[in-house]
mmCIF file of C-alpha atoms and ligand atoms in Angstrom:
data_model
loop_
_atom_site.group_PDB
_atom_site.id
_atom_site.type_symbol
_atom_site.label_atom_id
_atom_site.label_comp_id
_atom_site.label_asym_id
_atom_site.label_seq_id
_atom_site.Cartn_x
_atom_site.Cartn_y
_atom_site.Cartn_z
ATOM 1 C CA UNK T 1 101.237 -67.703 230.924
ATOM 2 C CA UNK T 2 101.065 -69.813 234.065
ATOM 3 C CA UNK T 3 103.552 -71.965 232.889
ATOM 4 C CA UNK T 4 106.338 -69.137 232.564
ATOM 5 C CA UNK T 5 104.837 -67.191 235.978
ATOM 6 C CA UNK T 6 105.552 -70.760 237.649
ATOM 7 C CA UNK T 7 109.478 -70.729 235.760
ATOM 8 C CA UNK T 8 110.171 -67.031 237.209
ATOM 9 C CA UNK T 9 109.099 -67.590 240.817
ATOM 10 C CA UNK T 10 110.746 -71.279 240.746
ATOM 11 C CA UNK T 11 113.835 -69.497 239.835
ATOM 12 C CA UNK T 12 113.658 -66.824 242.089
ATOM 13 C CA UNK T 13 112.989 -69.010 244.427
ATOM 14 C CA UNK T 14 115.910 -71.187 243.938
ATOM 15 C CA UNK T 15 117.751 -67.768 243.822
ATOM 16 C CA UNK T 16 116.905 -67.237 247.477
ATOM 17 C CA UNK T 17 117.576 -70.919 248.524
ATOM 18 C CA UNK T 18 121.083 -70.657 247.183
ATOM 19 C CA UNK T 19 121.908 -67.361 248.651
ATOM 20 C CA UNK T 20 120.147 -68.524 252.186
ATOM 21 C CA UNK T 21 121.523 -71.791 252.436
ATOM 22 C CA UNK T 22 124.998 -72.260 250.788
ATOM 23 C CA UNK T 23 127.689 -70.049 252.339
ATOM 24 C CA UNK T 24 130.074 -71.325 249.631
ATOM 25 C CA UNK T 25 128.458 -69.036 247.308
ATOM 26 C CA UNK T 26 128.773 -65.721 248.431
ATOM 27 C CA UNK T 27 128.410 -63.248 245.561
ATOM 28 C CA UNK T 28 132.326 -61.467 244.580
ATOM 29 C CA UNK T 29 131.113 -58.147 243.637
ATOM 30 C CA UNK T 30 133.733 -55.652 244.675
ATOM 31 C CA UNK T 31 136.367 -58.280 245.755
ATOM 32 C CA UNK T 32 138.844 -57.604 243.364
ATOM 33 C CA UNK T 33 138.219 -54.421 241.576
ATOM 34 C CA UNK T 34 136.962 -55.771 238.416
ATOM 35 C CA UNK T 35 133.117 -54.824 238.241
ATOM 36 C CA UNK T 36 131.672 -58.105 237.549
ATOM 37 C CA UNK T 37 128.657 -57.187 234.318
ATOM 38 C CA UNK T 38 126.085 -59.593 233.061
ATOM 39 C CA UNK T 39 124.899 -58.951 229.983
ATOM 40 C CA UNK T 40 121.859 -60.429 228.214
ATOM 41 C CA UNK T 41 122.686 -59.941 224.369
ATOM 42 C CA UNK T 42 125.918 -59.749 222.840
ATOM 43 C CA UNK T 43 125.266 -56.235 222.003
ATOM 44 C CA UNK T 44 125.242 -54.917 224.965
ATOM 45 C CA UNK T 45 128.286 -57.208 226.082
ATOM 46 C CA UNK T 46 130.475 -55.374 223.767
ATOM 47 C CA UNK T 47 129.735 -52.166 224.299
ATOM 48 C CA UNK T 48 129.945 -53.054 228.066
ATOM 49 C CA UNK T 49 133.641 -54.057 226.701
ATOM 50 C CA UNK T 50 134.227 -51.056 225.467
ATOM 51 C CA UNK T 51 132.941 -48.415 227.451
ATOM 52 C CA UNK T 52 134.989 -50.812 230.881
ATOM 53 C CA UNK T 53 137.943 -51.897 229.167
ATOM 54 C CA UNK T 54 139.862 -53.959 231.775
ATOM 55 C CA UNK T 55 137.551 -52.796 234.500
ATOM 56 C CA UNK T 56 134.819 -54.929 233.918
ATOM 57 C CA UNK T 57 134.245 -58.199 233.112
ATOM 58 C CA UNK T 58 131.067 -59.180 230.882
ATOM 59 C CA UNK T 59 129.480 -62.508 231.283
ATOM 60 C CA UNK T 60 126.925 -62.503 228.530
ATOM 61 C CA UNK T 61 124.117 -64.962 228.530
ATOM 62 C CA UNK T 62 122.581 -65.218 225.201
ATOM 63 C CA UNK T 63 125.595 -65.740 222.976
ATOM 64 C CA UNK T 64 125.757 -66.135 219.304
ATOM 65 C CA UNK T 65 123.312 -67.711 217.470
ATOM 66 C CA UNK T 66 120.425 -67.767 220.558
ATOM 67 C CA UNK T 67 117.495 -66.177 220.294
ATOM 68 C CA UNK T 68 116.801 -63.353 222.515
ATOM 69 C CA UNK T 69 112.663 -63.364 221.947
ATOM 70 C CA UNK T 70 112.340 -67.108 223.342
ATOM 71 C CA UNK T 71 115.499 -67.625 225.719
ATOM 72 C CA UNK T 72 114.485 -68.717 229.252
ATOM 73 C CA UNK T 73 116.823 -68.671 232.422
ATOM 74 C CA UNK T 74 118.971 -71.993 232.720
ATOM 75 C CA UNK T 75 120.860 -72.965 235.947
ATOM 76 C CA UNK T 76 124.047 -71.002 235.073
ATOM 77 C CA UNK T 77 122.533 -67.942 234.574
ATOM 78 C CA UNK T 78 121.749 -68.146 238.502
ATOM 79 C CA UNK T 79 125.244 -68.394 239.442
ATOM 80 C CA UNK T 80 126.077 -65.590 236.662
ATOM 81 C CA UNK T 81 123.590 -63.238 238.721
ATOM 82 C CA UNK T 82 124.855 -64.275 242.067
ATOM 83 C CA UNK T 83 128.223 -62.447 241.097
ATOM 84 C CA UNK T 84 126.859 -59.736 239.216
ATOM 85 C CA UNK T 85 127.605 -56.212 240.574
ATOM 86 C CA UNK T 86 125.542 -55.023 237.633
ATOM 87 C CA UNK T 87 122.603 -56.482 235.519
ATOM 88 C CA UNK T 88 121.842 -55.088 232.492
ATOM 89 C CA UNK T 89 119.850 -55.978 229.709
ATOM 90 C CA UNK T 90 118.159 -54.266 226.585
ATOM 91 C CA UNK T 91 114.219 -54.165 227.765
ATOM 92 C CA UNK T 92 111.484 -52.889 225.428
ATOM 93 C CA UNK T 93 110.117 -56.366 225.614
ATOM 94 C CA UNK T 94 112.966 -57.905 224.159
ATOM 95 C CA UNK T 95 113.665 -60.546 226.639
ATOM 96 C CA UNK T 96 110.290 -61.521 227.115
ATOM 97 C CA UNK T 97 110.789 -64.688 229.084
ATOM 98 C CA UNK T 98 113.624 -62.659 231.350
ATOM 99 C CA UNK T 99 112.649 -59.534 232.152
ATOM 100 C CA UNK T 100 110.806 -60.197 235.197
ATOM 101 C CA UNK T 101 113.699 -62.776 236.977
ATOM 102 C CA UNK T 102 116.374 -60.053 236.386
ATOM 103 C CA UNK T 103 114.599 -57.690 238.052
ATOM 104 C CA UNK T 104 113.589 -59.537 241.186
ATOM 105 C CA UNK T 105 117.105 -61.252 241.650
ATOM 106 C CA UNK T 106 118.524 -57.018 241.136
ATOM 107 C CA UNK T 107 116.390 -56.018 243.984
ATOM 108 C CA UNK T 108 116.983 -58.616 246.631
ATOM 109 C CA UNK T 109 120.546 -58.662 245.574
ATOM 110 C CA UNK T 110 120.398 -54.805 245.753
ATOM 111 C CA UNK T 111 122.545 -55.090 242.253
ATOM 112 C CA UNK T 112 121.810 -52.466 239.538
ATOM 113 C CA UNK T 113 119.393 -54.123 237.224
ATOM 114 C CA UNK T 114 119.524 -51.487 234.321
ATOM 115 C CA UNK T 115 117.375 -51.902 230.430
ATOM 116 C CA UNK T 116 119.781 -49.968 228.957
ATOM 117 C CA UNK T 117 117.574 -49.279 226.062
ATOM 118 C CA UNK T 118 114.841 -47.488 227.664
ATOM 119 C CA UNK T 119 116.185 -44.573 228.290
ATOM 120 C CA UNK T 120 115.344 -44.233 224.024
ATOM 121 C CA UNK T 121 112.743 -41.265 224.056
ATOM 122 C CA UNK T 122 109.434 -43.287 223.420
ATOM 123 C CA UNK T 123 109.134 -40.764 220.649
ATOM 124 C CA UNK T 124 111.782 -42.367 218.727
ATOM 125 C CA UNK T 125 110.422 -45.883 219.339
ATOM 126 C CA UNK T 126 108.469 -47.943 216.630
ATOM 127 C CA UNK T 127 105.036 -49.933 217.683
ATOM 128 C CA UNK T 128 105.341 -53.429 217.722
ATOM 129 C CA UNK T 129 102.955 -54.632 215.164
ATOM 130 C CA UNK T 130 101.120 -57.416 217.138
ATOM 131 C CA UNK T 131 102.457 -56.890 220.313
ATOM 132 C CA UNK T 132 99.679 -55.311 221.835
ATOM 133 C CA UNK T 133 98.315 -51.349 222.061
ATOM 134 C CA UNK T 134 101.334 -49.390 224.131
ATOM 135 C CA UNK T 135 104.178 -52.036 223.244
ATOM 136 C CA UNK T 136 107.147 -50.776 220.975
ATOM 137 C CA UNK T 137 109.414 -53.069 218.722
ATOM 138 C CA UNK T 138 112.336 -53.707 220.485
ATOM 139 C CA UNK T 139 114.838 -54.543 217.775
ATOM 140 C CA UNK T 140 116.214 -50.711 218.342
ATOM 141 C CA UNK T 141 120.232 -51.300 217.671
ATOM 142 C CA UNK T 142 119.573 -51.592 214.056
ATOM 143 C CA UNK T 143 119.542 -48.040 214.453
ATOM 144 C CA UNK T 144 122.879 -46.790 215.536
ATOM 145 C CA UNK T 145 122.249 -43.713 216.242
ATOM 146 C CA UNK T 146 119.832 -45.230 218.984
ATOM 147 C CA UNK T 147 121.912 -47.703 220.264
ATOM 148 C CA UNK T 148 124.203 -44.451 221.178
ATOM 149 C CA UNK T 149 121.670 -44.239 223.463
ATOM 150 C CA UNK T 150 122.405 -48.049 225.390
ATOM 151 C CA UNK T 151 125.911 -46.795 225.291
ATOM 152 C CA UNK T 152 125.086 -44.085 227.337
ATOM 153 C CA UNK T 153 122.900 -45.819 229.538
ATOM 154 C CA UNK T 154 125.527 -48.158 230.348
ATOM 155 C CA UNK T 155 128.255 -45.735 230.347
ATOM 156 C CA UNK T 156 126.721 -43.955 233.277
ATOM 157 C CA UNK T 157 125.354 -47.371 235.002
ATOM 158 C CA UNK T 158 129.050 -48.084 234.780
ATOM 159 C CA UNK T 159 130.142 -44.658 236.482
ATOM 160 C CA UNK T 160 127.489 -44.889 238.792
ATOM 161 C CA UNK T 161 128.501 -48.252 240.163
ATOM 162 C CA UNK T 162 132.204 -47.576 239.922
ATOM 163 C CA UNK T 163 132.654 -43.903 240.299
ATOM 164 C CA UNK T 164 136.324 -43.943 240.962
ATOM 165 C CA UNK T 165 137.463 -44.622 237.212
ATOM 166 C CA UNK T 166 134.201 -42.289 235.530
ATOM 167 C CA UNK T 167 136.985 -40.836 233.878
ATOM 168 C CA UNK T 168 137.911 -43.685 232.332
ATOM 169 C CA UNK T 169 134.533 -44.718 231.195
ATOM 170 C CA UNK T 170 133.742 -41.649 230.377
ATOM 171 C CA UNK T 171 136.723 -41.404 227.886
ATOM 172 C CA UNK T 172 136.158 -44.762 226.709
ATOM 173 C CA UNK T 173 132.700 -43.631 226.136
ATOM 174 C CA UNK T 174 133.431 -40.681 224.041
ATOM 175 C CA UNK T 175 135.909 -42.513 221.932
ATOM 176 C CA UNK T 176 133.515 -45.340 221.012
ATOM 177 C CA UNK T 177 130.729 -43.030 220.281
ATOM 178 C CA UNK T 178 132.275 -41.395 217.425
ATOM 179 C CA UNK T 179 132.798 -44.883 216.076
ATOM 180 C CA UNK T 180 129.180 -45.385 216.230
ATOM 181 C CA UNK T 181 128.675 -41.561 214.648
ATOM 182 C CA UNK T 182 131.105 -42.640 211.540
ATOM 183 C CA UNK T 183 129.426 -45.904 211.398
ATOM 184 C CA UNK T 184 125.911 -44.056 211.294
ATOM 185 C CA UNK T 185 126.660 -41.736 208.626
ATOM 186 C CA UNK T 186 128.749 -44.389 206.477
ATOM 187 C CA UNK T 187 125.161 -46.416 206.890
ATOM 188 C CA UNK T 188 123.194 -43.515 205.412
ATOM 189 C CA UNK T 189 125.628 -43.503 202.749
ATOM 190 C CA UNK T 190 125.841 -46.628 201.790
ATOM 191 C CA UNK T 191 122.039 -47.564 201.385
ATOM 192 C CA UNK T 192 121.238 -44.366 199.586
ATOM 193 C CA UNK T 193 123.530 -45.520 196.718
ATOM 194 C CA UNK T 194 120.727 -48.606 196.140
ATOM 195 C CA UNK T 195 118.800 -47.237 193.042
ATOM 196 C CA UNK T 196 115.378 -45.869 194.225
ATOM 197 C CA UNK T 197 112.927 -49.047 193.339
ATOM 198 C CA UNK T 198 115.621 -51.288 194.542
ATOM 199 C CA UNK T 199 115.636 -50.115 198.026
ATOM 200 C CA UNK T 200 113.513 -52.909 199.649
ATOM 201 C CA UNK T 201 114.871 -55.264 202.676
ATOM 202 C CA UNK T 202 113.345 -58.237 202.682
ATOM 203 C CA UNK T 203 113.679 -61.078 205.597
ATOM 204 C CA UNK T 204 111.690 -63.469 207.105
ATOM 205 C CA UNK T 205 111.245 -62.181 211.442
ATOM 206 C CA UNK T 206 110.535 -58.332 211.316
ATOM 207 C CA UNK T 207 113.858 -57.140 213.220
ATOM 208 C CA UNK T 208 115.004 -54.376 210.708
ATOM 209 C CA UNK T 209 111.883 -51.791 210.880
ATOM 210 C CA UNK T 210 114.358 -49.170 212.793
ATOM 211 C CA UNK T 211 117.153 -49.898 210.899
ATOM 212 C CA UNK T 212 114.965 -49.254 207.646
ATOM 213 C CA UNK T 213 113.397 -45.984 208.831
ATOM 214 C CA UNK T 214 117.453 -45.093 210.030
ATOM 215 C CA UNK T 215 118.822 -45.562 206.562
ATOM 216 C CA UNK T 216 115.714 -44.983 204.236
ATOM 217 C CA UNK T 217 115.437 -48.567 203.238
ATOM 218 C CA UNK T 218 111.925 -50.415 202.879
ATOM 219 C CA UNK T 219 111.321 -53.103 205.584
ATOM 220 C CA UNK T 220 109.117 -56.361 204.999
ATOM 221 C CA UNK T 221 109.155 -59.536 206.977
ATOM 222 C CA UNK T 222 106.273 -62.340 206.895
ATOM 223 C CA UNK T 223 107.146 -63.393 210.429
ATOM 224 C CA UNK T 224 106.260 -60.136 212.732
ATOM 225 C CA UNK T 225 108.609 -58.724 215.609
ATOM 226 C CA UNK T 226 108.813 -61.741 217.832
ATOM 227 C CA UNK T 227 110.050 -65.115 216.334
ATOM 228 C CA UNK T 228 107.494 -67.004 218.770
ATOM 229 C CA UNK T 229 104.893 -67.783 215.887
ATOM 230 C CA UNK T 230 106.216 -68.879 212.207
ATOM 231 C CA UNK T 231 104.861 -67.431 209.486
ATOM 232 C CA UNK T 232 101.715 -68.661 207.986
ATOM 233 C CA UNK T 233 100.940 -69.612 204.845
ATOM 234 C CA UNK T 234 99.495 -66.945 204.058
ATOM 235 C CA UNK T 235 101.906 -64.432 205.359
ATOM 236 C CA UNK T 236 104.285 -65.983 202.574
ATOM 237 C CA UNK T 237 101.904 -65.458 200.026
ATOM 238 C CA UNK T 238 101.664 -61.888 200.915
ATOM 239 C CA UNK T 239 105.478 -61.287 201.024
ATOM 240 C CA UNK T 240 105.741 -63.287 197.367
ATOM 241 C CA UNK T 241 103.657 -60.704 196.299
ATOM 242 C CA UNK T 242 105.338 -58.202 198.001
ATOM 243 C CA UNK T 243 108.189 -59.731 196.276
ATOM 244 C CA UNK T 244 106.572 -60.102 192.641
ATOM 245 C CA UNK T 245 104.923 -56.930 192.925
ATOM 246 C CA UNK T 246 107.978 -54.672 193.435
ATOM 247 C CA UNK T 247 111.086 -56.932 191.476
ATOM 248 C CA UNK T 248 113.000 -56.811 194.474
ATOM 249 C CA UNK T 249 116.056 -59.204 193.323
ATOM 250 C CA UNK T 250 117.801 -60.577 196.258
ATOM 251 C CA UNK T 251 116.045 -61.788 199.904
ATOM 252 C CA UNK T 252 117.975 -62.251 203.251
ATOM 253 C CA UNK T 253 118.061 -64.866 205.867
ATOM 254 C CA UNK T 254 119.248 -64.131 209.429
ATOM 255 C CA UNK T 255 121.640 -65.937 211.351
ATOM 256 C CA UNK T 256 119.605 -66.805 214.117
ATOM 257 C CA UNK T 257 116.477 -67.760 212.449
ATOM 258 C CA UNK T 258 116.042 -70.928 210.058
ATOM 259 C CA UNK T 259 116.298 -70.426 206.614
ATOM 260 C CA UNK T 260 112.622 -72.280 205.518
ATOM 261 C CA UNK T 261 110.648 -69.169 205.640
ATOM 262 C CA UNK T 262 113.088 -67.277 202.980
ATOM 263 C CA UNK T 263 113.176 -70.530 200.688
ATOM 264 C CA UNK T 264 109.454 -70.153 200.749
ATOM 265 C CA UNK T 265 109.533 -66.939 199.427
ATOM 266 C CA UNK T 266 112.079 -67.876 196.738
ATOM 267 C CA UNK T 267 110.410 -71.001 195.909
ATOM 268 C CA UNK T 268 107.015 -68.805 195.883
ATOM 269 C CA UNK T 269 108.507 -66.252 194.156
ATOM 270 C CA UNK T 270 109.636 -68.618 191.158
ATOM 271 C CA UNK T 271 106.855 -70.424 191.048
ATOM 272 C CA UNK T 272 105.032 -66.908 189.463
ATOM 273 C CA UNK T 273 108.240 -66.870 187.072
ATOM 274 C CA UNK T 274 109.941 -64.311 189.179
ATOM 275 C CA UNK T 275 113.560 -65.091 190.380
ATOM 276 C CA UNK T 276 114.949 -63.350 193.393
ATOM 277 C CA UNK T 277 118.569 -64.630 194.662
ATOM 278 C CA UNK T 278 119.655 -65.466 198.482
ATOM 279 C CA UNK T 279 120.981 -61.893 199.051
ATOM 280 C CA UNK T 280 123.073 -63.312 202.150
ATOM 281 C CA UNK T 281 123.304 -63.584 205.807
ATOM 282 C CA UNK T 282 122.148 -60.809 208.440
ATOM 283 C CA UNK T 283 122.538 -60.669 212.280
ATOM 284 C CA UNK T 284 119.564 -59.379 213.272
ATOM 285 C CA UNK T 285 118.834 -60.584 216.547
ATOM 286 C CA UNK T 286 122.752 -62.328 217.757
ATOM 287 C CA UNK T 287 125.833 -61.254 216.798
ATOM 288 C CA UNK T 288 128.089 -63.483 214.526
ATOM 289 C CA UNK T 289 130.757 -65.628 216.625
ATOM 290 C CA UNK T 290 133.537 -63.892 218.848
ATOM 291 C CA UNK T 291 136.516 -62.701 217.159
ATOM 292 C CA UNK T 292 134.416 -62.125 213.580
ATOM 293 C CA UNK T 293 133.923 -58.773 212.578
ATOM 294 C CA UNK T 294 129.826 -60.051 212.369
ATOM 295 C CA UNK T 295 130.717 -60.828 216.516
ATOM 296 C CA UNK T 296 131.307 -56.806 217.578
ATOM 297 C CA UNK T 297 128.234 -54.702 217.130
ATOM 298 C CA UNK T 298 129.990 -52.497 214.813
ATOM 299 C CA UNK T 299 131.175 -55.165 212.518
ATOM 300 C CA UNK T 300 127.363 -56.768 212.870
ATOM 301 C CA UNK T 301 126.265 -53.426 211.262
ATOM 302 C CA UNK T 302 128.885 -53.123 209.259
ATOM 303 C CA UNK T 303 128.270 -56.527 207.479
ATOM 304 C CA UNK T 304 124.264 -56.118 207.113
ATOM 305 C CA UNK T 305 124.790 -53.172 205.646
ATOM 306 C CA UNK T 306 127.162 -54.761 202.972
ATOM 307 C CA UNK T 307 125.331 -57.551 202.746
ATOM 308 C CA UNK T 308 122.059 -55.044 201.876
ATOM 309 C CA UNK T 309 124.018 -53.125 199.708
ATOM 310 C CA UNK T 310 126.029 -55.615 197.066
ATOM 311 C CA UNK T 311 122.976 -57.546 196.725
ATOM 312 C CA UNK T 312 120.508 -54.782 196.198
ATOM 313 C CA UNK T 313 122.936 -53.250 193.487
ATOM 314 C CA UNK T 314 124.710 -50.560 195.441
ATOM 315 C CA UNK T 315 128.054 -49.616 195.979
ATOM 316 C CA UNK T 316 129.208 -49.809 199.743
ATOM 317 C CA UNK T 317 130.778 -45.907 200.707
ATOM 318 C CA UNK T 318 134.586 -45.823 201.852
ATOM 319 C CA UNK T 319 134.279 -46.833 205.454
ATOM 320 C CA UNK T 320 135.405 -44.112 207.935
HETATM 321 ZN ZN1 LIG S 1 113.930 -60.207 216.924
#
C-alpha cells in the first residue's frame, strides 16, 4: 500500500514539475480540432473510435495483451495525459493501480476524467468475490448490453466536451448501438444452442461472471476477479472437481493470462481419468491485436462467443 501511495504522488508530482517547469510542453487540447482521448483499455478506445470518427483521436494505454488489474503508470503515459482533452477509463476497480493518478492529473489539468462504466446502475453490477464488502466485479463488457452503457457514457463525455459536432456523435452513437443490440441478441442465441449440462465456462482468472449471467452460461474460474494472486493449489483441485464432477469437455485460456493454471486443470483433470480438451483462446481482459476481428470489441465478443460455442458442442446462430 505505501509503496503504490508513494508511485501515485511521485507521478503526480512529476506531473506538476513538467507542466510548471518546461514550457515546451504545453498541453494541445483544442489546437487543431481533433479532441485529443486517452483511453485506458482497448475497449473503450474503440468505441471512443466509433462514437468520434475522425474527430477524435484515441491514445490508448493498455494495449493488447497488458493486463488492466496490475498495469502501473510509465513515463509516456504522462505525456499522453498532458495532451489529453479527455480522460476516460472503465472504473469499478478495474484499474486498480490507476485510478487515483487519472483523477488527480483530470483535476489540475481541469480535463474531463470520466469511468465510463459507472454510470452501470449498481443494481446491475456483480460483487467482486474477494474484493472486499461494497466492491463490484469490474469485468462488466462481457455483457454487451452493459457496455451500451460505456458507450453512452462516452458518447455524451464526447458531446459534452465537443458540443459543436453532438450531432455527429450522436449519430455515430446510435448507429453503433444497434451493432451492439444485434451482437447481444446473436450472443443469447448462440449459447442457448449448448445442450443444457454442457453449458459450463470454464477459465482460469474469473472475468466472465457478467458475461455468464448475460447469456445463461455457468461461470467458474480458480483464480478470482483480479489476476494479482495465482491460484492455489487448492483452488485447482476444486475446479478439477468442478471439472470431473460436471463432464464439462473443453476448458479456455485467455489471452492475457498464462496458460499454467488451465494445464493444471487438464493435467488434474486426467489424472482422475477424465479428459477435457483446450477449448481455445478468449479475450477477457485485452483485446486481440489491431486490425483482428479479436482487436474491435465486437469482434472480441464475437470470437469468445464462438470459441464457447464450437467447443461446448453448439452451433454458432447466423450473425446479424
Ligand atoms: Zn480481469
Amino acid at each position: 500500500m505505501i509503496s503504490r501511495k508513494l508511485l501515485v504522488g511521485a507521478f503526480v508530482a512529476l506531473s506538476f514539475l513538467l507542466v510548471a517547469c518546461t514550457s515546451s510542453v504545453e498541453p494541445t487540447n483544442n489546437d487543431d480540432g481533433i479532441l485529443d482521448v486517452v483511453a485506458t483499455i482497448g475497449q473503450i478506445q474503440d468505441v471512443t473510435e466509433n462514437i468520434g470518427g475522425d474527430l477524435v483521436d484515441v491514445t490508448v494505454l493498455m494495449g493488447q495483451g497488458v493486463d488492466p488489474h496490475l498495469y502501473v503508470p510509465i513515463e509516456s503515459d504522462l505525456e499522453a495525459f498532458q495532451n489529453a482533452d479527455v480522460i476516460l477509463y472503465s472504473g469499478i476497480n478495474l484499474e486498480a493501480q490507476m485510478i487515483d493518478v487519472m483523477n488527480q492529473i483530470g483535476e489540475s489539468r481541469g480535463v474531463p476524467t470520466v469511468a465510463v462504466a459507472e454510470t452501470i446502475p449498481q443494481a446491475q453490477l456483480l460483487d467482486y468475490a474477494g474484493g472486499g464488502p461494497g466492491t463490484s466485479d469490474p469485468h462488466v463488457w462481457g455483457d454487451v448490453a452493459l457496455w451500451s452503457f460505456a458507450a453512452e457514457s462516452i458518447r455524451d463525455t464526447l458531446v459534452a466536451a465537443d458540443p459543436d459536432n453532438a450531432e455527429i456523435y450522436n449519430a455515430n452513437y446510435d448507429a453503433y448501438k444497434s451493432d451492439l443490440d444485434a451482437l447481444h441478441g446473436w450472443a443469447i442465441e448462440s449459447i442457448a444452442s449448448i445442450p443444457d449440462g454442457q453449458r459450463k465456462l470454464v477459465t482460469a482468472h474469473d472475468a466472465f461472471q457478467y458475461f455468464g449471467k448475460a447469456y445463461n452460461i455457468e461461470v467458474f474460474a480458480p483464480q478470482g476477479i483480479s489476476t494479482a494472486a495465482e491460484a492455489s493449489v487448492a483452488d485447482i483441485q476444486t475446479a478439477v472437481d468442478y471439472i470431473v464432477t460436471n463432464d464439462v469437455p473443453a476448458i479456455f485460456f485467455e489471452s492475457a493470462i498464462p496458460i499454467d493454471t488451465v494445464e493444471a486443470m487438464i493435467e488434474g483433470a486426467s489424472a482422475r481419468e477424465h479428459s477435457v480438451e483446450l477449448g481455445g483462446e478468449l479475450f477477457a481482459d485485452t483485446m486481440g491485436e489491431p486490425g483482428t476481428l479479436e482487436g474491435t470489441y465486437l469482434g472480441m465478443i464475437e470470437h469468445n462467443v464462438t470459441v464457447i460455442v464450437e467447443a461446448l458442442g453448439g452451433t454458432v446462430a447466423q450473425l446479424p
